[in-house]
Amino acid sequence: MATAQTSTLPLDAESSAALADRGLEYALVDRDGDAFAPFLRSVARGFLGEEPTAEQIESSRDSLRGRRLTGVFDRRGVEPDAPVATVDSWVNELTVSPGRTVPIWSISAVTVAPTHRRRGIATALLTGELRTAAAAGYPLAGLTVTEATIYGRWGFSPAAWASNVTVDTRRARWTGPVAPGRLDFVSRESLPARMTAIHERLRVRRPGAVPGWEGRWRGIAGLTPEAPDAKKVRAVAYTDPGGVERGILVYTIAEREEFTAHELEVRALFADGDEALGALWRFALEHDLVGRVMAELQPAVPPVQWMVSDRRAVTATLTDHHWLRVLDVPGALASRAYAAPLDLVIGVGDPLGFADGAWRVRIDTSGQATVERADAEPDVRMPVGSLASLLLGGVRATELATAGLVEGEPHQLGAIDGAFAAEATPLLDIWY
Ligand SMILES: CC(C)(COP(=O)(O)OP(=O)(O)OC[C@H]1O[C@@H](n2cnc3c(N)ncnc32)[C@H](O)[C@@H]1OP(=O)(O)O)[C@@H](O)C(=O)NCCC(=O)NCCS
């Protein structure tokens, strides 16, 4: 059973010692105390943002409730109380199969001041997070990344992908289903509650998803002080013929010189069911004076391409999105449901030790897995990152094998493909 209260867990001794060797102090930051404002300023600087105002600091203090905030301090510096590195982590719930979730340790706000870069501070922070998460009983850690080059070295690897979609509305005549419900504009203030209600229903059905939080929804709705284009945010809700609200589209429109070719940018499109999905996409594509619709964090193969007359009006650029790190092999693998039986020994290479070793994976005919340490020669071998990428079924073992990221006989790899096939394609539809 993973510990639920993480903000008071002790700091990792190994990272404390490694940082102390460099004259740096590793410390927890109290969200309610004076240390929070400098912490937030360091995060904003790390992500190249503006200096937060007093209002933004209070709004973030509220939205980061329940977070474990850790800073690295150089007390010899001009601003000894401003952390030179930051990380924020919290307990999250990852959907692993439709209707099944597992607790994960989510990580965000990883920054190192440009004055202190490349001295191993990020390494101390990330390995410290992983050891703390593993000791607290979390089978997985997760994050979303600004660059794909950073986190592989600590065993993270993409497990859910997302597409950035652009639609040329002048080519994309609607041929999709006509939804029987109705659309209504709804107020920005009402959006956090509306998004929560719909997203909570959706995310438990979609492997790779995690819940949103009030601060995330307020940002999308343009209700936080720093939200870009806040006053331009508009939203429509789809209600089915039975009176149940099933979809929400939040968007802004950017004006372009050509008056009939403005750009509609989707900030959120959450649809509980195909009718709502069709209704909201149709609304966006048929919006007067709009020439282009752009939406990020859409499914890898976006359904909208099947709903328009010219499929090539829709371009989708696939990107890695949810990166996972396996900390406990039995806990991670046994959390999901599988598509076919399996019995083999997987050898996992993990330089940080958490997942290292040979593991017998048995999946019964009902799709349940039992996993234990094996004293046998592995049938299949892989680095720990590959195990994270395979976990939700978003990529096949045979595909990773072509890149040398899984090794095994073709029939063993094929057996993994059959067992790990996903009931729904993994997707994470928010940033965190
Ligand atoms: C990314 C960042 C946290 C790295 O911090 P750092 O303390 O300089 O990293 P470390 O000194 O621990 O370096 C660890 C390793 O990562 C490599 N590395 C660090 N940043 C990298 C980057 N952006 N791209 C590729 N490799 C990177 C280092 O070269 C080093 O490699 P090695 O292990 O082979 O020696 C820091 O550059 C930063 O704050 N960037 C801006 C904010 C950001 O992008 N955060 C990530 C959010 S997801």
Coordinates of C-alpha atoms and ligand atoms in Angstrom, one line a residue:
M1 CA 0.0 0.0 0.0
A2 CA 1.6 3.3 -1.1
T3 CA 1.8 6.1 1.5
A4 CA -0.8 8.8 0.6
Q5 CA 0.7 11.7 2.5
T6 CA 3.9 12.5 0.6
S7 CA 4.7 16.1 1.5
T8 CA 6.2 15.1 4.9
L9 CA 8.2 12.1 3.7
P10 CA 11.9 12.5 4.6
L11 CA 14.4 13.8 2.0
D12 CA 16.5 11.2 0.3
A13 CA 19.7 10.8 2.2
E14 CA 21.8 9.9 -0.9
S15 CA 20.8 13.1 -2.8
S16 CA 21.2 15.2 0.4
A17 CA 24.8 13.9 0.7
A18 CA 25.6 14.3 -3.0
L19 CA 24.4 18.0 -2.9
A20 CA 26.1 18.7 0.4
D21 CA 29.4 17.6 -1.2
R22 CA 28.9 20.5 -3.7
G23 CA 28.1 23.0 -0.9
L24 CA 24.3 22.8 -1.7
E25 CA 21.4 22.3 0.6
Y26 CA 18.5 20.0 -0.3
A27 CA 15.3 21.0 1.5
L28 CA 11.5 20.7 1.5
V29 CA 9.6 23.9 0.8
D30 CA 6.5 24.8 2.8
R31 CA 3.8 25.8 0.4
D32 CA 2.1 27.9 3.2
G33 CA 5.3 29.6 4.3
D34 CA 7.6 32.4 3.1
A35 CA 9.8 30.0 1.1
F36 CA 7.0 29.5 -1.4
A37 CA 7.3 32.8 -3.3
P38 CA 11.1 32.4 -4.1
F39 CA 10.4 28.8 -5.0
L40 CA 7.7 29.9 -7.5
R41 CA 10.0 32.6 -8.9
S42 CA 12.7 30.0 -9.5
V43 CA 10.2 27.7 -11.3
A44 CA 9.0 30.6 -13.5
R45 CA 12.6 31.5 -14.4
G46 CA 13.4 27.9 -15.2
F47 CA 10.5 27.8 -17.7
L48 CA 11.4 31.2 -19.1
G49 CA 8.2 32.7 -17.7
E50 CA 7.6 36.2 -16.4
E51 CA 8.2 37.1 -12.7
P52 CA 5.1 36.0 -10.9
T53 CA 3.0 38.8 -9.4
A54 CA 1.7 38.6 -5.8
E55 CA -1.7 37.6 -7.1
Q56 CA -0.1 34.7 -9.2
I57 CA 1.8 33.5 -6.1
E58 CA -1.3 33.3 -4.1
S59 CA -3.2 31.6 -6.9
S60 CA -0.4 29.0 -7.3
R61 CA -0.1 28.5 -3.6
D62 CA -3.7 27.4 -3.7
S63 CA -3.5 25.3 -6.8
L64 CA -0.4 23.4 -5.5
R65 CA -2.2 22.1 -2.5
G66 CA -1.0 18.6 -1.5
R67 CA 2.2 18.9 -3.5
R68 CA 5.7 18.0 -2.2
L69 CA 7.9 20.9 -3.1
T70 CA 11.7 20.4 -2.9
G71 CA 14.4 23.0 -3.5
V72 CA 18.2 23.1 -3.7
F73 CA 19.7 26.1 -2.1
D74 CA 23.1 27.7 -2.5
R75 CA 23.3 29.5 0.8
R76 CA 26.5 31.3 -0.2
G77 CA 24.7 33.1 -3.0
V78 CA 23.4 36.6 -3.3
E79 CA 19.9 35.4 -2.8
P80 CA 20.4 32.5 -0.3
D81 CA 16.6 31.8 0.0
A82 CA 15.9 31.5 -3.7
P83 CA 16.3 27.9 -4.7
V84 CA 18.8 27.2 -7.5
A85 CA 16.8 24.1 -8.4
T86 CA 13.2 23.0 -7.9
V87 CA 11.0 19.9 -8.2
D88 CA 7.3 19.4 -7.4
S89 CA 5.8 15.9 -6.9
W90 CA 2.4 14.5 -5.9
V91 CA 0.4 11.3 -5.8
N92 CA -1.5 10.7 -9.0
E93 CA -3.7 8.0 -10.4
L94 CA -2.8 6.5 -13.7
T95 CA -5.4 4.6 -15.7
V96 CA -3.7 1.4 -16.9
S97 CA -6.6 -0.4 -18.5
P98 CA -10.2 0.8 -18.9
G99 CA -11.6 0.9 -15.4
R100 CA -8.3 0.1 -13.7
T101 CA -6.0 2.6 -12.1
V102 CA -2.7 2.5 -10.2
P103 CA -1.1 5.2 -7.9
I104 CA 1.9 6.9 -9.4
W105 CA 4.4 9.5 -8.3
S106 CA 4.0 12.4 -10.6
I107 CA 6.9 14.9 -11.0
S108 CA 6.8 18.4 -12.4
A109 CA 8.6 21.8 -12.1
V110 CA 12.0 20.4 -12.7
T111 CA 14.3 23.4 -13.0
V112 CA 18.0 24.1 -12.4
A113 CA 19.2 27.8 -12.5
P114 CA 21.3 28.5 -15.6
T115 CA 24.1 29.6 -13.1
H116 CA 24.2 26.1 -11.7
R117 CA 23.6 23.9 -14.7
R118 CA 25.4 20.7 -15.5
R119 CA 26.7 20.0 -12.0
G120 CA 24.6 17.0 -11.4
I121 CA 21.8 18.9 -9.6
A122 CA 19.0 17.5 -11.8
T123 CA 20.5 14.0 -11.4
A124 CA 20.3 14.4 -7.6
L125 CA 16.7 15.7 -7.7
L126 CA 15.4 13.0 -10.1
T127 CA 17.1 10.1 -8.4
G128 CA 16.0 11.5 -5.1
E129 CA 12.4 11.6 -6.2
L130 CA 12.6 8.0 -7.5
R131 CA 14.1 6.6 -4.3
T132 CA 11.6 8.4 -2.2
A133 CA 8.7 7.2 -4.4
A134 CA 9.9 3.6 -4.4
A135 CA 10.4 3.6 -0.6
A136 CA 6.9 5.0 -0.2
G137 CA 5.5 2.1 -2.2
Y138 CA 4.8 3.6 -5.6
P139 CA 5.3 1.2 -8.5
L140 CA 5.7 4.0 -11.1
A141 CA 6.8 7.6 -11.5
G142 CA 5.6 9.8 -14.3
L143 CA 6.1 13.1 -16.0
T144 CA 5.5 15.2 -19.1
V145 CA 8.5 16.7 -20.7
T146 CA 9.6 19.8 -22.5
E147 CA 12.5 18.0 -24.2
A148 CA 12.8 14.4 -25.1
T149 CA 16.5 14.2 -24.4
I150 CA 16.6 14.6 -20.6
Y151 CA 14.8 11.8 -18.7
G152 CA 15.7 8.6 -20.5
R153 CA 19.0 8.5 -18.5
W154 CA 16.9 8.0 -15.3
G155 CA 14.8 5.2 -16.8
F156 CA 11.8 7.2 -18.0
S157 CA 10.4 6.4 -21.4
P158 CA 7.2 7.4 -23.3
A159 CA 4.2 5.2 -22.6
A160 CA 1.4 7.4 -24.1
W161 CA 1.6 9.5 -27.2
A162 CA -0.5 12.4 -28.4
S163 CA -1.1 14.3 -31.7
N164 CA -1.0 17.9 -32.4
V165 CA -3.8 18.3 -34.9
T166 CA -4.3 21.1 -37.5
V167 CA -7.4 21.2 -39.7
D168 CA -7.7 23.3 -42.9
T169 CA -11.4 24.0 -42.5
R170 CA -11.8 25.1 -46.1
R171 CA -11.0 21.7 -47.3
A172 CA -12.6 19.8 -44.5
R173 CA -16.3 19.5 -45.3
W174 CA -18.2 17.8 -42.5
T175 CA -19.2 14.2 -43.4
G176 CA -19.3 12.9 -39.8
P177 CA -22.3 11.9 -37.7
V178 CA -24.9 14.6 -36.9
A179 CA -25.3 14.7 -33.2
P180 CA -28.9 14.8 -31.8
G181 CA -28.2 17.0 -28.7
R182 CA -27.6 20.7 -28.4
L183 CA -24.7 23.1 -27.9
D184 CA -24.7 26.1 -25.6
F185 CA -22.1 28.7 -24.7
V186 CA -21.2 28.4 -21.1
S187 CA -19.4 30.9 -18.8
R188 CA -15.6 30.7 -18.1
E189 CA -16.4 30.7 -14.4
S190 CA -18.4 27.5 -14.8
L191 CA -15.6 25.6 -16.7
P192 CA -13.6 24.1 -13.8
A193 CA -16.6 22.2 -12.5
R194 CA -17.8 21.2 -16.0
M195 CA -14.3 20.0 -17.1
T196 CA -13.9 18.1 -13.8
A197 CA -17.2 16.3 -14.3
I198 CA -16.6 15.2 -17.8
H199 CA -12.9 14.5 -17.5
E200 CA -13.4 12.3 -14.4
R201 CA -15.7 10.1 -16.5
L202 CA -13.3 10.0 -19.5
R203 CA -9.9 9.5 -17.8
V204 CA -10.7 6.2 -16.1
R205 CA -11.5 4.7 -19.5
R206 CA -8.3 5.8 -21.2
P207 CA -4.9 4.1 -20.4
G208 CA -2.3 6.7 -19.9
A209 CA -4.6 9.3 -18.4
V210 CA -4.5 11.0 -15.0
P211 CA -6.9 13.3 -13.3
G212 CA -6.7 17.1 -13.8
W213 CA -6.8 19.5 -10.9
E214 CA -8.6 22.7 -10.1
G215 CA -5.5 24.9 -11.0
R216 CA -5.1 23.1 -14.4
W217 CA -8.8 23.6 -15.2
R218 CA -8.7 27.3 -14.1
G219 CA -5.7 27.9 -16.3
I220 CA -7.4 26.3 -19.4
A221 CA -10.5 28.4 -18.6
G222 CA -8.5 31.6 -18.4
L223 CA -9.3 32.1 -14.8
T224 CA -5.7 32.2 -13.4
P225 CA -3.8 35.5 -13.4
E226 CA -1.1 34.2 -15.7
A227 CA -3.4 32.4 -18.2
P228 CA -2.6 33.5 -21.8
D229 CA -5.4 35.0 -23.8
A230 CA -7.6 34.8 -20.7
K231 CA -10.3 37.2 -21.9
K232 CA -10.5 35.5 -25.3
V233 CA -11.5 32.1 -23.9
R234 CA -14.9 30.9 -25.0
A235 CA -16.5 27.6 -24.4
V236 CA -19.5 25.5 -25.5
A237 CA -21.0 22.5 -23.9
Y238 CA -22.8 19.6 -25.6
T239 CA -25.9 18.2 -23.9
D240 CA -27.4 14.9 -25.1
P241 CA -31.2 14.6 -25.8
G242 CA -31.6 13.1 -22.3
G243 CA -30.3 16.4 -20.7
V244 CA -26.9 15.1 -19.7
E245 CA -23.9 17.3 -20.4
R246 CA -21.4 15.1 -22.3
G247 CA -18.8 17.4 -23.8
I248 CA -17.0 20.6 -23.5
L249 CA -14.9 22.6 -25.9
V250 CA -12.8 25.5 -24.6
Y251 CA -11.1 27.6 -27.3
T252 CA -9.7 31.0 -28.3
I253 CA -9.7 32.6 -31.8
A254 CA -6.6 34.3 -33.0
E255 CA -7.3 36.9 -35.7
R256 CA -5.3 36.7 -38.9
E257 CA -5.0 39.3 -41.6
E258 CA -7.3 37.4 -44.0
F259 CA -10.6 38.1 -42.4
T260 CA -12.2 34.8 -43.2
A261 CA -9.2 32.7 -42.2
H262 CA -8.8 33.2 -38.4
E263 CA -7.4 30.4 -36.3
L264 CA -9.4 28.6 -33.7
E265 CA -7.2 27.1 -31.0
V266 CA -8.6 24.4 -28.9
R267 CA -7.6 24.6 -25.2
A268 CA -9.6 21.5 -24.2
L269 CA -12.0 19.2 -26.1
F270 CA -13.4 16.6 -23.7
A271 CA -16.1 14.4 -25.0
D272 CA -17.9 11.6 -23.1
G273 CA -19.0 9.6 -26.1
D274 CA -19.0 9.8 -29.9
E275 CA -22.0 12.1 -30.2
A276 CA -20.3 14.8 -28.1
L277 CA -17.0 14.3 -30.0
G278 CA -18.7 14.8 -33.4
A279 CA -20.8 17.8 -32.2
L280 CA -17.8 19.7 -30.8
W281 CA -15.5 19.0 -33.7
R282 CA -18.2 20.0 -36.1
F283 CA -18.8 23.3 -34.2
A284 CA -15.1 24.1 -34.4
L285 CA -14.7 23.2 -38.1
E286 CA -17.8 25.0 -39.2
H287 CA -17.2 28.2 -37.1
D288 CA -17.7 31.2 -39.3
L289 CA -14.5 33.2 -40.3
V290 CA -12.2 30.4 -39.2
G291 CA -9.7 28.9 -41.7
R292 CA -7.7 26.7 -39.4
V293 CA -8.5 24.7 -36.2
M294 CA -5.6 23.6 -34.0
A295 CA -5.8 21.2 -31.1
E296 CA -3.0 19.6 -29.2
L297 CA -3.0 16.4 -27.0
Q298 CA -5.4 14.6 -29.3
P299 CA -5.4 10.8 -29.9
A300 CA -2.5 9.5 -31.9
V301 CA -4.8 8.8 -34.9
P302 CA -7.4 11.6 -34.4
P303 CA -11.0 10.5 -35.0
V304 CA -11.7 13.9 -36.8
Q305 CA -9.9 12.7 -39.9
W306 CA -12.8 10.2 -40.4
M307 CA -15.4 12.9 -40.1
V308 CA -14.4 15.2 -43.0
S309 CA -14.6 14.8 -46.8
D310 CA -10.9 15.4 -47.4
R311 CA -8.8 13.4 -44.9
R312 CA -5.7 15.4 -45.9
A313 CA -7.3 18.5 -44.5
V314 CA -6.3 17.0 -41.2
T315 CA -2.6 16.9 -40.3
A316 CA -1.6 15.2 -37.1
T317 CA 2.0 15.3 -35.7
L318 CA 2.6 12.6 -33.2
T319 CA 4.6 13.3 -30.1
D320 CA 5.7 11.4 -27.0
H321 CA 3.7 12.7 -24.1
H322 CA 3.4 10.7 -20.9
W323 CA 6.7 9.3 -19.7
L324 CA 6.7 6.6 -17.1
R325 CA 9.4 5.0 -14.9
V326 CA 9.0 1.5 -13.5
L327 CA 10.0 1.3 -9.8
D328 CA 8.4 -2.0 -8.9
V329 CA 8.0 -4.5 -11.6
P330 CA 5.3 -6.8 -10.0
G331 CA 3.3 -3.8 -8.9
A332 CA 3.4 -2.1 -12.3
L333 CA 2.8 -5.2 -14.4
A334 CA 0.0 -6.7 -12.2
S335 CA -1.9 -3.4 -12.2
R336 CA -3.4 -3.8 -15.7
A337 CA -5.6 -6.3 -17.5
Y338 CA -4.1 -8.2 -20.4
A339 CA -5.5 -9.4 -23.7
A340 CA -4.0 -12.9 -23.8
P341 CA -2.2 -15.4 -21.6
L342 CA 1.6 -15.4 -21.2
D343 CA 4.3 -17.2 -19.4
L344 CA 7.9 -16.1 -19.7
V345 CA 10.9 -14.6 -17.9
I346 CA 11.7 -11.0 -18.7
G347 CA 15.2 -9.7 -17.9
V348 CA 15.2 -6.0 -17.1
G349 CA 18.3 -3.9 -17.0
D350 CA 18.1 -1.0 -14.6
P351 CA 21.3 0.9 -13.7
L352 CA 19.5 2.5 -10.7
G353 CA 18.5 -0.9 -9.4
F354 CA 14.8 -0.6 -8.8
A355 CA 13.6 -2.9 -11.6
D356 CA 16.8 -4.8 -12.3
G357 CA 16.7 -8.6 -12.6
A358 CA 14.8 -11.5 -14.0
W359 CA 11.0 -11.5 -13.6
R360 CA 8.6 -14.4 -14.3
V361 CA 5.4 -13.0 -15.8
R362 CA 2.4 -15.2 -15.8
I363 CA -0.8 -14.0 -17.3
D364 CA -3.9 -16.3 -16.9
T365 CA -6.8 -16.7 -19.3
S366 CA -8.7 -14.0 -17.5
G367 CA -6.0 -11.5 -18.3
Q368 CA -4.6 -11.2 -14.7
A369 CA -0.9 -11.1 -14.2
T370 CA 1.3 -12.4 -11.4
V371 CA 4.9 -11.4 -11.4
E372 CA 7.7 -12.6 -9.2
R373 CA 11.5 -12.7 -9.2
A374 CA 12.9 -15.6 -11.2
D375 CA 16.0 -17.6 -10.8
A376 CA 16.1 -18.4 -14.5
E377 CA 17.7 -17.3 -17.7
P378 CA 15.4 -14.6 -19.2
D379 CA 13.5 -15.4 -22.4
V380 CA 13.4 -11.7 -23.3
R381 CA 15.7 -8.8 -22.2
M382 CA 15.1 -5.1 -22.2
P383 CA 16.2 -1.9 -20.5
V384 CA 13.8 -0.5 -17.9
G385 CA 12.7 2.3 -20.2
S386 CA 11.4 -0.3 -22.7
L387 CA 9.3 -1.9 -20.0
A388 CA 7.6 1.4 -19.3
S389 CA 6.9 1.9 -23.0
L390 CA 5.4 -1.5 -23.3
L391 CA 3.3 -1.3 -20.1
L392 CA 0.1 0.4 -21.5
G393 CA 0.3 -1.4 -24.9
G394 CA 1.1 1.8 -26.8
V395 CA 4.0 0.3 -28.6
R396 CA 4.8 -3.4 -29.5
A397 CA 7.7 -5.4 -28.3
T398 CA 8.4 -6.3 -32.0
E399 CA 8.6 -2.6 -32.8
L400 CA 11.1 -1.9 -30.0
A401 CA 13.1 -5.0 -31.0
T402 CA 13.8 -3.4 -34.4
A403 CA 15.6 -0.6 -32.6
G404 CA 17.4 -3.0 -30.3
L405 CA 15.4 -1.9 -27.3
V406 CA 14.0 -5.4 -26.7
E407 CA 15.8 -8.7 -27.4
G408 CA 14.2 -12.1 -27.8
E409 CA 13.0 -14.7 -30.2
P410 CA 10.3 -13.6 -32.6
H411 CA 7.7 -16.0 -31.1
Q412 CA 8.4 -14.6 -27.5
L413 CA 8.1 -11.0 -28.8
G414 CA 4.9 -11.9 -30.6
A415 CA 3.5 -13.4 -27.4
I416 CA 4.2 -10.1 -25.5
D417 CA 2.5 -8.2 -28.3
G418 CA -0.6 -10.4 -28.1
A419 CA -0.8 -10.1 -24.3
F420 CA 0.0 -6.4 -23.9
A421 CA -2.3 -5.2 -26.8
A422 CA -4.3 -2.3 -25.4
E423 CA -8.0 -2.3 -25.1
A424 CA -7.9 1.5 -25.8
T425 CA -4.9 3.4 -27.3
P426 CA -3.0 5.1 -24.5
L427 CA -3.5 8.9 -24.3
L428 CA -2.8 11.6 -21.8
D429 CA -4.9 14.7 -22.6
I430 CA -3.4 17.2 -20.3
W431 CA 0.1 18.6 -19.4
Y432 CA 1.4 18.2 -15.9
Ligands
LIG1 C1 17.0 20.2 -17.8 C2 17.7 20.7 -16.6 C3 16.8 20.4 -15.4 C4 19.0 19.9 -16.4 O1 19.6 20.2 -15.2 P1 21.2 20.0 -14.8 O2 21.3 20.1 -13.4 O3 22.0 20.9 -15.7 O4 21.4 18.5 -15.2 P2 22.6 17.5 -14.7 O5 23.8 18.4 -14.4 O6 22.1 16.7 -13.6 O7 22.8 16.7 -16.0 C5 22.4 15.3 -16.1 C6 22.7 14.8 -17.5 O8 21.7 15.4 -18.3 C7 22.3 16.0 -19.4 N1 21.3 17.1 -19.8 C8 20.9 18.1 -18.9 N2 20.0 18.9 -19.6 C9 19.9 18.4 -20.8 C10 19.2 18.8 -22.0 N3 18.4 19.8 -21.9 N4 19.3 18.0 -23.1 C11 20.1 16.9 -23.1 N5 20.8 16.5 -22.1 C12 20.7 17.2 -20.9 C13 23.6 16.5 -18.9 O9 24.5 16.7 -20.0 C14 24.0 15.3 -18.1 O10 24.4 14.2 -18.9 P3 25.3 13.0 -18.4 O11 24.6 12.3 -17.3 O12 25.6 12.2 -19.6 O13 26.6 13.7 -17.8 C15 18.0 22.2 -16.7 O14 18.8 22.4 -17.8 C16 16.8 23.1 -16.8 O15 16.4 23.6 -15.7 N6 16.3 23.4 -17.9 C17 15.2 24.4 -18.1 C18 13.8 23.8 -17.5 C19 13.5 22.5 -18.1 O16 13.5 22.3 -19.3 N7 13.0 21.6 -17.3 C20 12.6 20.3 -17.7 C21 11.1 20.3 -17.6 S1 10.4 18.8 -18.2

